[in-house]
PDB file of C-alpha atoms and ligand atoms in Angstrom:
ATOM      1  CA  MET A   1     -40.636 -57.804-100.484  1.00 46.00           C
ATOM      2  CA  SER A   2     -43.640 -55.568 -99.809  1.00 56.00           C
ATOM      3  CA  ALA A   3     -42.770 -55.680 -96.102  1.00 91.00           C
ATOM      4  CA  LEU A   4     -39.410 -54.046 -96.755  1.00 97.00           C
ATOM      5  CA  PRO A   5     -39.046 -50.409 -95.733  1.00 98.00           C
ATOM      6  CA  ARG A   6     -38.545 -48.050 -98.636  1.00 98.00           C
ATOM      7  CA  HIS A   7     -36.228 -45.763 -96.693  1.00 98.00           C
ATOM      8  CA  VAL A   8     -34.067 -46.616 -93.668  1.00 98.00           C
ATOM      9  CA  GLY A   9     -32.373 -43.951 -91.544  1.00 98.00           C
ATOM     10  CA  ILE A  10     -29.467 -44.952 -89.304  1.00 99.00           C
ATOM     11  CA  ILE A  11     -27.896 -43.211 -86.318  1.00 98.00           C
ATOM     12  CA  MET A  12     -24.490 -44.875 -86.299  1.00 98.00           C
ATOM     13  CA  ASP A  13     -23.692 -44.642 -82.590  1.00 98.00           C
ATOM     14  CA  GLY A  14     -21.128 -46.256 -80.337  1.00 98.00           C
ATOM     15  CA  ASN A  15     -17.856 -45.909 -82.255  1.00 98.00           C
ATOM     16  CA  GLY A  16     -16.076 -44.166 -79.387  1.00 98.00           C
ATOM     17  CA  ARG A  17     -17.236 -46.644 -76.736  1.00 98.00           C
ATOM     18  CA  TRP A  18     -16.383 -49.601 -78.991  1.00 98.00           C
ATOM     19  CA  ALA A  19     -12.786 -48.334 -79.205  1.00 98.00           C
ATOM     20  CA  GLN A  20     -12.486 -47.356 -75.557  1.00 97.00           C
ATOM     21  CA  LEU A  21     -13.685 -50.804 -74.444  1.00 98.00           C
ATOM     22  CA  ARG A  22     -10.742 -52.206 -76.398  1.00 98.00           C
ATOM     23  CA  GLY A  23      -8.244 -49.693 -75.036  1.00 98.00           C
ATOM     24  CA  GLN A  24      -7.941 -48.081 -78.474  1.00 98.00           C
ATOM     25  CA  PRO A  25      -8.236 -44.447 -79.590  1.00 97.00           C
ATOM     26  CA  ARG A  26     -11.763 -43.300 -80.489  1.00 97.00           C
ATOM     27  CA  LEU A  27     -10.730 -42.844 -84.106  1.00 98.00           C
ATOM     28  CA  GLU A  28     -10.176 -46.578 -84.419  1.00 98.00           C
ATOM     29  CA  GLY A  29     -13.872 -47.017 -83.666  1.00 98.00           C
ATOM     30  CA  HIS A  30     -14.728 -44.569 -86.449  1.00 98.00           C
ATOM     31  CA  ARG A  31     -12.352 -46.382 -88.827  1.00 98.00           C
ATOM     32  CA  ILE A  32     -14.007 -49.759 -88.238  1.00 98.00           C
ATOM     33  CA  GLY A  33     -17.374 -47.940 -88.300  1.00 98.00           C
ATOM     34  CA  ALA A  34     -16.588 -46.867 -91.873  1.00 98.00           C
ATOM     35  CA  GLU A  35     -16.309 -50.588 -92.736  1.00 98.00           C
ATOM     36  CA  SER A  36     -19.807 -51.094 -91.317  1.00 98.00           C
ATOM     37  CA  VAL A  37     -20.972 -48.259 -93.589  1.00 98.00           C
ATOM     38  CA  ARG A  38     -19.612 -50.154 -96.589  1.00 98.00           C
ATOM     39  CA  ASP A  39     -21.205 -53.464 -95.589  1.00 98.00           C
ATOM     40  CA  ILE A  40     -24.601 -51.966 -94.756  1.00 98.00           C
ATOM     41  CA  THR A  41     -24.703 -49.915 -97.948  1.00 98.00           C
ATOM     42  CA  ARG A  42     -23.926 -52.991-100.054  1.00 97.00           C
ATOM     43  CA  ALA A  43     -26.511 -55.104 -98.231  1.00 98.00           C
ATOM     44  CA  ALA A  44     -29.183 -52.396 -98.580  1.00 98.00           C
ATOM     45  CA  ARG A  45     -28.509 -52.126-102.302  1.00 98.00           C
ATOM     46  CA  GLU A  46     -28.624 -55.895-102.767  1.00 97.00           C
ATOM     47  CA  LEU A  47     -31.948 -56.026-100.909  1.00 98.00           C
ATOM     48  CA  GLY A  48     -33.367 -53.385-103.238  1.00 97.00           C
ATOM     49  CA  LEU A  49     -34.060 -50.670-100.654  1.00 98.00           C
ATOM     50  CA  GLU A  50     -34.890 -47.356-102.303  1.00 98.00           C
ATOM     51  CA  ALA A  51     -33.008 -45.137 -99.868  1.00 98.00           C
ATOM     52  CA  ILE A  52     -30.779 -45.175 -96.817  1.00 98.00           C
ATOM     53  CA  THR A  53     -29.743 -42.102 -94.859  1.00 99.00           C
ATOM     54  CA  LEU A  54     -26.715 -42.252 -92.569  1.00 99.00           C
ATOM     55  CA  TYR A  55     -26.053 -39.779 -89.769  1.00 98.00           C
ATOM     56  CA  ALA A  56     -22.301 -39.448 -90.312  1.00 98.00           C
ATOM     57  CA  PHE A  57     -21.540 -36.084 -88.675  1.00 98.00           C
ATOM     58  CA  SER A  58     -23.919 -33.832 -86.779  1.00 98.00           C
ATOM     59  CA  ALA A  59     -23.959 -30.037 -86.637  1.00 97.00           C
ATOM     60  CA  GLN A  60     -23.009 -30.482 -82.968  1.00 96.00           C
ATOM     61  CA  ASN A  61     -20.068 -32.826 -83.705  1.00 98.00           C
ATOM     62  CA  TRP A  62     -17.934 -29.824 -84.760  1.00 98.00           C
ATOM     63  CA  ALA A  63     -17.492 -29.170 -81.031  1.00 98.00           C
ATOM     64  CA  ARG A  64     -15.609 -32.475 -80.517  1.00 97.00           C
ATOM     65  CA  PRO A  65     -11.818 -32.393 -79.965  1.00 97.00           C
ATOM     66  CA  ALA A  66     -10.060 -31.049 -83.080  1.00 98.00           C
ATOM     67  CA  ASP A  67      -8.098 -34.251 -83.723  1.00 97.00           C
ATOM     68  CA  GLU A  68     -11.292 -36.341 -83.699  1.00 98.00           C
ATOM     69  CA  VAL A  69     -12.997 -33.927 -86.129  1.00 98.00           C
ATOM     70  CA  ARG A  70      -9.931 -34.002 -88.377  1.00 98.00           C
ATOM     71  CA  GLY A  71      -9.798 -37.808 -88.229  1.00 98.00           C
ATOM     72  CA  LEU A  72     -13.489 -38.091 -89.150  1.00 98.00           C
ATOM     73  CA  MET A  73     -13.025 -35.715 -92.087  1.00 98.00           C
ATOM     74  CA  ASP A  74     -10.056 -37.814 -93.280  1.00 98.00           C
ATOM     75  CA  LEU A  75     -12.209 -40.947 -93.076  1.00 98.00           C
ATOM     76  CA  LEU A  76     -14.965 -39.260 -95.090  1.00 98.00           C
ATOM     77  CA  ARG A  77     -12.455 -38.107 -97.717  1.00 98.00           C
ATOM     78  CA  ASP A  78     -11.038 -41.634 -98.001  1.00 98.00           C
ATOM     79  CA  TYR A  79     -14.520 -43.152 -98.125  1.00 98.00           C
ATOM     80  CA  LEU A  80     -15.566 -40.896-101.006  1.00 98.00           C
ATOM     81  CA  HIS A  81     -12.396 -41.818-102.868  1.00 98.00           C
ATOM     82  CA  ASP A  82     -12.498 -45.564-102.195  1.00 97.00           C
ATOM     83  CA  GLU A  83     -16.247 -46.054-102.759  1.00 97.00           C
ATOM     84  CA  ARG A  84     -16.557 -44.081-105.979  1.00 97.00           C
ATOM     85  CA  SER A  85     -16.512 -47.124-108.272  1.00 97.00           C
ATOM     86  CA  GLU A  86     -18.757 -49.151-105.935  1.00 96.00           C
ATOM     87  CA  ILE A  87     -21.317 -46.311-105.979  1.00 98.00           C
ATOM     88  CA  MET A  88     -21.159 -45.813-109.741  1.00 98.00           C
ATOM     89  CA  ASP A  89     -21.104 -49.541-110.637  1.00 97.00           C
ATOM     90  CA  ASN A  90     -24.151 -50.207-108.469  1.00 97.00           C
ATOM     91  CA  GLN A  91     -26.296 -47.355-109.779  1.00 97.00           C
ATOM     92  CA  ILE A  92     -26.309 -45.656-106.353  1.00 98.00           C
ATOM     93  CA  ARG A  93     -27.140 -41.947-106.246  1.00 98.00           C
ATOM     94  CA  LEU A  94     -25.175 -40.099-103.605  1.00 98.00           C
ATOM     95  CA  HIS A  95     -27.029 -37.314-101.847  1.00 98.00           C
ATOM     96  CA  ALA A  96     -25.947 -35.191 -98.890  1.00 98.00           C
ATOM     97  CA  ILE A  97     -27.872 -33.102 -96.384  1.00 98.00           C
ATOM     98  CA  GLY A  98     -26.585 -30.593 -93.838  1.00 98.00           C
ATOM     99  CA  ASP A  99     -24.502 -27.449 -93.806  1.00 98.00           C
ATOM    100  CA  LEU A 100     -22.104 -28.744 -96.447  1.00 98.00           C
ATOM    101  CA  ASP A 101     -20.281 -25.414 -96.802  1.00 98.00           C
ATOM    102  CA  ARG A 102     -18.705 -26.016 -93.397  1.00 98.00           C
ATOM    103  CA  LEU A 103     -16.938 -29.143 -94.656  1.00 98.00           C
ATOM    104  CA  PRO A 104     -13.243 -28.847 -95.541  1.00 98.00           C
ATOM    105  CA  ALA A 105     -12.458 -28.753 -99.267  1.00 98.00           C
ATOM    106  CA  SER A 106     -10.856 -32.201 -98.961  1.00 98.00           C
ATOM    107  CA  VAL A 107     -14.356 -33.590 -98.296  1.00 98.00           C
ATOM    108  CA  LYS A 108     -16.560 -31.031-100.057  1.00 98.00           C
ATOM    109  CA  GLN A 109     -14.862 -31.370-103.449  1.00 98.00           C
ATOM    110  CA  PRO A 110     -15.051 -35.179-103.806  1.00 98.00           C
ATOM    111  CA  LEU A 111     -18.546 -35.074-102.293  1.00 98.00           C
ATOM    112  CA  ASP A 112     -19.773 -32.551-104.855  1.00 98.00           C
ATOM    113  CA  ALA A 113     -18.083 -34.441-107.688  1.00 98.00           C
ATOM    114  CA  LEU A 114     -19.619 -37.780-106.733  1.00 98.00           C
ATOM    115  CA  ARG A 115     -23.058 -36.248-106.157  1.00 98.00           C
ATOM    116  CA  GLN A 116     -22.887 -34.742-109.611  1.00 98.00           C
ATOM    117  CA  ASP A 117     -21.516 -37.850-111.319  1.00 98.00           C
ATOM    118  CA  SER A 118     -24.046 -40.150-109.662  1.00 98.00           C
ATOM    119  CA  ALA A 119     -27.047 -37.840-110.181  1.00 98.00           C
ATOM    120  CA  GLY A 120     -28.398 -39.966-113.042  1.00 98.00           C
ATOM    121  CA  ASN A 121     -28.122 -43.263-111.162  1.00 98.00           C
ATOM    122  CA  ARG A 122     -31.487 -44.850-110.607  1.00 97.00           C
ATOM    123  CA  GLY A 123     -30.713 -47.568-108.048  1.00 96.00           C
ATOM    124  CA  MET A 124     -30.693 -46.678-104.362  1.00 98.00           C
ATOM    125  CA  VAL A 125     -30.239 -43.168-102.953  1.00 98.00           C
ATOM    126  CA  LEU A 126     -27.497 -43.056-100.329  1.00 98.00           C
ATOM    127  CA  THR A 127     -27.813 -39.881 -98.284  1.00 98.00           C
ATOM    128  CA  LEU A 128     -25.010 -38.799 -95.978  1.00 98.00           C
ATOM    129  CA  ALA A 129     -26.094 -36.418 -93.231  1.00 98.00           C
ATOM    130  CA  LEU A 130     -22.996 -34.263 -92.754  1.00 98.00           C
ATOM    131  CA  SER A 131     -22.765 -31.229 -90.510  1.00 98.00           C
ATOM    132  CA  TYR A 132     -26.468 -31.979 -90.190  1.00 98.00           C
ATOM    133  CA  GLY A 133     -29.047 -31.087 -87.582  1.00 98.00           C
ATOM    134  CA  GLY A 134     -32.786 -31.662 -87.838  1.00 98.00           C
ATOM    135  CA  ARG A 135     -33.659 -28.355 -86.171  1.00 98.00           C
ATOM    136  CA  GLU A 136     -31.159 -26.499 -88.349  1.00 98.00           C
ATOM    137  CA  SER A 137     -32.665 -28.150 -91.422  1.00 98.00           C
ATOM    138  CA  LEU A 138     -36.185 -27.107 -90.368  1.00 98.00           C
ATOM    139  CA  ALA A 139     -35.029 -23.555 -89.650  1.00 98.00           C
ATOM    140  CA  ALA A 140     -33.380 -23.328 -93.086  1.00 98.00           C
ATOM    141  CA  ALA A 141     -36.594 -24.598 -94.725  1.00 98.00           C
ATOM    142  CA  ALA A 142     -38.671 -22.043 -92.793  1.00 98.00           C
ATOM    143  CA  ALA A 143     -36.290 -19.257 -93.888  1.00 98.00           C
ATOM    144  CA  ALA A 144     -36.507 -20.322 -97.554  1.00 98.00           C
ATOM    145  CA  LEU A 145     -40.291 -20.479 -97.319  1.00 98.00           C
ATOM    146  CA  ALA A 146     -40.431 -17.019 -95.713  1.00 98.00           C
ATOM    147  CA  ARG A 147     -38.255 -15.629 -98.510  1.00 98.00           C
ATOM    148  CA  ASP A 148     -40.678 -17.039-101.096  1.00 98.00           C
ATOM    149  CA  VAL A 149     -43.649 -15.513 -99.251  1.00 98.00           C
ATOM    150  CA  ALA A 150     -41.858 -12.136 -99.031  1.00 98.00           C
ATOM    151  CA  ALA A 151     -41.048 -12.288-102.759  1.00 98.00           C
ATOM    152  CA  GLY A 152     -44.721 -12.949-103.543  1.00 98.00           C
ATOM    153  CA  LYS A 153     -43.935 -16.413-104.948  1.00 98.00           C
ATOM    154  CA  LEU A 154     -45.899 -18.278-102.272  1.00 98.00           C
ATOM    155  CA  ASP A 155     -49.322 -17.593-100.792  1.00 98.00           C
ATOM    156  CA  PRO A 156     -49.055 -18.312 -97.023  1.00 98.00           C
ATOM    157  CA  ARG A 157     -52.634 -19.607 -97.046  1.00 98.00           C
ATOM    158  CA  THR A 158     -51.481 -22.540 -99.192  1.00 98.00           C
ATOM    159  CA  ILE A 159     -48.830 -23.727 -96.728  1.00 98.00           C
ATOM    160  CA  ASP A 160     -49.546 -27.203 -95.428  1.00 98.00           C
ATOM    161  CA  ALA A 161     -47.345 -30.116 -94.353  1.00 97.00           C
ATOM    162  CA  ASP A 162     -46.682 -31.250 -97.923  1.00 97.00           C
ATOM    163  CA  ARG A 163     -45.777 -27.772 -99.108  1.00 98.00           C
ATOM    164  CA  PHE A 164     -43.488 -27.229 -96.132  1.00 98.00           C
ATOM    165  CA  GLY A 165     -41.855 -30.631 -96.596  1.00 98.00           C
ATOM    166  CA  ALA A 166     -40.970 -29.657-100.161  1.00 98.00           C
ATOM    167  CA  TYR A 167     -38.506 -27.118 -98.716  1.00 98.00           C
ATOM    168  CA  LEU A 168     -36.517 -29.785 -96.878  1.00 98.00           C
ATOM    169  CA  PRO A 169     -33.402 -31.331 -98.419  1.00 98.00           C
ATOM    170  CA  THR A 170     -35.054 -34.747 -98.108  1.00 98.00           C
ATOM    171  CA  ALA A 171     -38.047 -33.725-100.246  1.00 98.00           C
ATOM    172  CA  GLU A 172     -37.141 -36.061-103.104  1.00 97.00           C
ATOM    173  CA  LEU A 173     -36.732 -39.109-100.872  1.00 98.00           C
ATOM    174  CA  PRO A 174     -39.439 -41.587 -99.880  1.00 96.00           C
ATOM    175  CA  PRO A 175     -40.737 -41.204 -96.304  1.00 95.00           C
ATOM    176  CA  VAL A 176     -38.478 -42.755 -93.661  1.00 98.00           C
ATOM    177  CA  ASP A 177     -40.105 -46.070 -92.720  1.00 98.00           C
ATOM    178  CA  LEU A 178     -37.506 -47.332 -90.282  1.00 98.00           C
ATOM    179  CA  LEU A 179     -34.996 -45.630 -87.996  1.00 98.00           C
ATOM    180  CA  ILE A 180     -32.217 -47.729 -86.496  1.00 98.00           C
ATOM    181  CA  ARG A 181     -29.980 -46.420 -83.723  1.00 98.00           C
ATOM    182  CA  THR A 182     -27.096 -48.580 -82.581  1.00 98.00           C
ATOM    183  CA  SER A 183     -25.290 -48.684 -79.205  1.00 98.00           C
ATOM    184  CA  GLY A 184     -28.379 -49.038 -77.013  1.00 98.00           C
ATOM    185  CA  GLU A 185     -29.004 -45.298 -76.616  1.00 98.00           C
ATOM    186  CA  GLN A 186     -32.652 -44.367 -77.084  1.00 98.00           C
ATOM    187  CA  ARG A 187     -32.582 -40.840 -78.463  1.00 97.00           C
ATOM    188  CA  ILE A 188     -33.182 -39.111 -81.790  1.00 98.00           C
ATOM    189  CA  SER A 189     -30.311 -36.621 -81.301  1.00 98.00           C
ATOM    190  CA  ASN A 190     -31.547 -34.009 -83.770  1.00 98.00           C
ATOM    191  CA  PHE A 191     -31.748 -36.459 -86.714  1.00 98.00           C
ATOM    192  CA  LEU A 192     -34.502 -36.095 -89.368  1.00 98.00           C
ATOM    193  CA  LEU A 193     -36.974 -34.573 -86.898  1.00 98.00           C
ATOM    194  CA  TRP A 194     -39.665 -33.938 -89.501  1.00 98.00           C
ATOM    195  CA  GLU A 195     -39.011 -36.977 -91.636  1.00 98.00           C
ATOM    196  CA  LEU A 196     -39.331 -39.485 -88.781  1.00 98.00           C
ATOM    197  CA  ALA A 197     -42.995 -38.613 -88.188  1.00 97.00           C
ATOM    198  CA  TYR A 198     -44.258 -42.150 -88.900  1.00 96.00           C
ATOM    199  CA  ALA A 199     -41.018 -44.098 -88.855  1.00 98.00           C
ATOM    200  CA  GLU A 200     -40.750 -47.277 -86.833  1.00 98.00           C
ATOM    201  CA  LEU A 201     -37.996 -46.790 -84.251  1.00 98.00           C
ATOM    202  CA  MET A 202     -35.493 -49.536 -83.484  1.00 98.00           C
ATOM    203  CA  PHE A 203     -32.816 -49.247 -80.821  1.00 98.00           C
ATOM    204  CA  VAL A 204     -30.229 -51.968 -81.161  1.00 98.00           C
ATOM    205  CA  ASP A 205     -27.811 -53.006 -78.440  1.00 98.00           C
ATOM    206  CA  VAL A 206     -24.819 -53.341 -80.772  1.00 98.00           C
ATOM    207  CA  MET A 207     -22.061 -50.747 -81.226  1.00 98.00           C
ATOM    208  CA  TRP A 208     -21.876 -49.403 -84.772  1.00 98.00           C
ATOM    209  CA  PRO A 209     -18.449 -50.937 -85.622  1.00 98.00           C
ATOM    210  CA  ASP A 210     -19.974 -54.373 -84.879  1.00 98.00           C
ATOM    211  CA  PHE A 211     -23.204 -53.687 -86.791  1.00 98.00           C
ATOM    212  CA  ARG A 212     -23.082 -55.662 -90.026  1.00 98.00           C
ATOM    213  CA  ARG A 213     -25.581 -56.955 -92.570  1.00 98.00           C
ATOM    214  CA  ASN A 214     -26.898 -59.755 -90.316  1.00 98.00           C
ATOM    215  CA  HIS A 215     -27.987 -57.131 -87.791  1.00 98.00           C
ATOM    216  CA  LEU A 216     -29.681 -55.198 -90.584  1.00 98.00           C
ATOM    217  CA  TYR A 217     -31.526 -58.339 -91.683  1.00 98.00           C
ATOM    218  CA  GLN A 218     -32.749 -58.837 -88.099  1.00 98.00           C
ATOM    219  CA  CYS A 219     -34.044 -55.259 -87.998  1.00 98.00           C
ATOM    220  CA  LEU A 220     -35.853 -55.756 -91.302  1.00 98.00           C
ATOM    221  CA  GLU A 221     -37.422 -58.942 -90.017  1.00 97.00           C
ATOM    222  CA  GLN A 222     -38.701 -57.100 -86.925  1.00 97.00           C
ATOM    223  CA  PHE A 223     -39.945 -54.259 -89.107  1.00 97.00           C
ATOM    224  CA  ALA A 224     -41.971 -56.709 -91.213  1.00 96.00           C
ATOM    225  CA  GLY A 225     -43.720 -57.887 -88.028  1.00 94.00           C
ATOM    226  CA  ARG A 226     -44.789 -54.436 -86.866  1.00 93.00           C
ATOM    227  CA  GLU A 227     -48.254 -53.049 -87.480  1.00 89.00           C
ATOM    228  CA  ARG A 228     -48.094 -49.512 -88.853  1.00 87.00           C
ATOM    229  CA  ARG A 229     -51.272 -47.530 -88.362  1.00 87.00           C
ATOM    230  CA  PHE A 230     -50.518 -43.963 -89.488  1.00 90.00           C
ATOM    231  CA  GLY A 231     -53.153 -42.627 -87.089  1.00 89.00           C
ATOM    232  CA  LEU A 232     -55.832 -45.151 -88.096  1.00 91.00           C
ATOM    233  CA  THR A 233     -57.284 -47.831 -85.827  1.00 90.00           C
ATOM    234  CA  GLY A 234     -56.033 -51.393 -85.948  1.00 89.00           C
ATOM    235  CA  ALA A 235     -59.418 -52.478 -87.360  1.00 90.00           C
ATOM    236  CA  GLN A 236     -59.179 -49.911 -90.147  1.00 89.00           C
ATOM    237  CA  VAL A 237     -55.724 -51.100 -91.058  1.00 89.00           C
ATOM    238  CA  ALA A 238     -56.859 -54.735 -91.016  1.00 87.00           C
ATOM    239  CA  GLY A 239     -59.915 -53.748 -93.115  1.00 86.00           C
ATOM    240  CA  SER A 240     -57.829 -52.048 -95.748  1.00 73.00           C
ATOM    241  CA  ASP A 241     -55.650 -55.179 -95.910  1.00 56.00           C
ATOM    242  CA  SER A 242     -58.629 -57.433 -96.582  1.00 50.00           C
ATOM    243  CA  ASP A 243     -59.983 -54.909 -99.110  1.00 49.00           C
ATOM    244  CA  VAL A 244     -56.698 -55.124-100.941  1.00 44.00           C
ATOM    245  CA  GLU A 245     -56.820 -58.914-100.819  1.00 41.00           C
ATOM    246  CA  ALA A 246     -60.439 -58.958-101.985  1.00 39.00           C
ATOM    247  CA  GLY A 247     -59.517 -56.563-104.772  1.00 36.00           C
ATOM    248  CA  ASP A 248     -56.630 -58.736-105.774  1.00 37.00           C
ATOM    249  CA  ALA A 249     -58.836 -61.787-105.782  1.00 32.00           C
TER     250      ALA A 249
HETATM  251  C1  LIG B 301     -21.198 -41.719 -83.309  1.00 54.14           C
HETATM  252  O1  LIG B 301     -20.408 -42.505 -82.414  1.00 54.14           O
HETATM  253  C2  LIG B 301     -20.568 -41.700 -84.622  1.00 54.14           C
HETATM  254  C3  LIG B 301     -20.085 -40.580 -85.224  1.00 54.14           C
HETATM  255  C4  LIG B 301     -20.152 -39.250 -84.600  1.00 54.14           C
HETATM  256  C5  LIG B 301     -19.417 -40.643 -86.544  1.00 54.14           C
HETATM  257  C6  LIG B 301     -19.908 -41.676 -87.500  1.00 54.14           C
HETATM  258  C7  LIG B 301     -18.866 -41.886 -88.521  1.00 54.14           C
HETATM  259  C8  LIG B 301     -18.549 -43.047 -89.119  1.00 54.14           C
HETATM  260  C9  LIG B 301     -19.305 -44.279 -88.905  1.00 54.14           C
HETATM  261  C10 LIG B 301     -17.368 -43.202 -90.024  1.00 54.14           C
HETATM  262  C11 LIG B 301     -17.280 -42.281 -91.176  1.00 54.14           C
HETATM  263  C12 LIG B 301     -18.514 -42.166 -91.981  1.00 54.14           C
HETATM  264  C13 LIG B 301     -18.656 -42.573 -93.265  1.00 54.14           C
HETATM  265  C14 LIG B 301     -19.923 -42.313 -93.995  1.00 54.14           C
HETATM  266  C15 LIG B 301     -17.591 -43.266 -94.007  1.00 54.14           C
HETATM  267  P1  LIG B 301     -19.749 -41.790 -81.163  1.00 54.14           P
HETATM  268  O2  LIG B 301     -18.374 -41.351 -81.533  1.00 54.14           O
HETATM  269  O3  LIG B 301     -20.633 -40.702 -80.655  1.00 54.14           O
HETATM  270  O4  LIG B 301     -19.683 -42.993 -80.158  1.00 54.14           O
HETATM  271  P2  LIG B 301     -19.783 -42.921 -78.566  1.00 54.14           P
HETATM  272  O5  LIG B 301     -21.196 -42.484 -78.247  1.00 54.14           O
HETATM  273  O6  LIG B 301     -19.514 -44.325 -78.165  1.00 54.14           O
HETATM  274  O7  LIG B 301     -18.747 -41.953 -78.098  1.00 54.14           O
END
């Protein structure tokens, strides 16, 4: 269990290609992709992960064709409606990051309601990145920090990485240990730019609509086999392991 990541971020890529390969409209890929969201969320909760963050709609996705944007918003609305009891029954806390004011009321209202109603849940935190961009998130944090400096509430000499990180909407979440991107593309695409600092990156050659819990288990198995050094040497990491073991003994 100790080899499990605390927080997994997922770039759910490949919905459009999955549909096109089958001669179907892109939205069909998103619809089946929403089923993958359900399966992965359930599996993550059952495994006892502390947090998962799903890149569901980027700040740049607003520029897609209007019918695709509308279809994605309808899927999100339906998801929030259909998953409400699953989220509440399983002690999941719903969180959202991004420019949420841009979302249509049909999504924003159920999102706000479920965030509020699930705020006391102490199981896993499910974060939906919606209208989200990592650079935009960093710029918003820098603006908030500058406002606090200008108001005399923050001494600029005390700003370090921890203090800056506290201005991000992910501040309450554990560090991202593992990033999974499906569809074979090897890019970060403006997702969690700050938060991924020490994440293990995994690029999986499976389109998101096909990505189900068995693929997640395989990623977790690979994660458990990786050596994470956080800037230390391999010998230092190995030394701290044997110290822990000696201490335990
Ligand atoms: C990327 O694939 C995926 C998206 C832009 C949307 C992700 C949305 C869902 C999985 C469904 C709704 C979400 C929830 C939380 C219920 P792409 O369209 O860029 O695929 P492509 O690269 O093959 O075109």
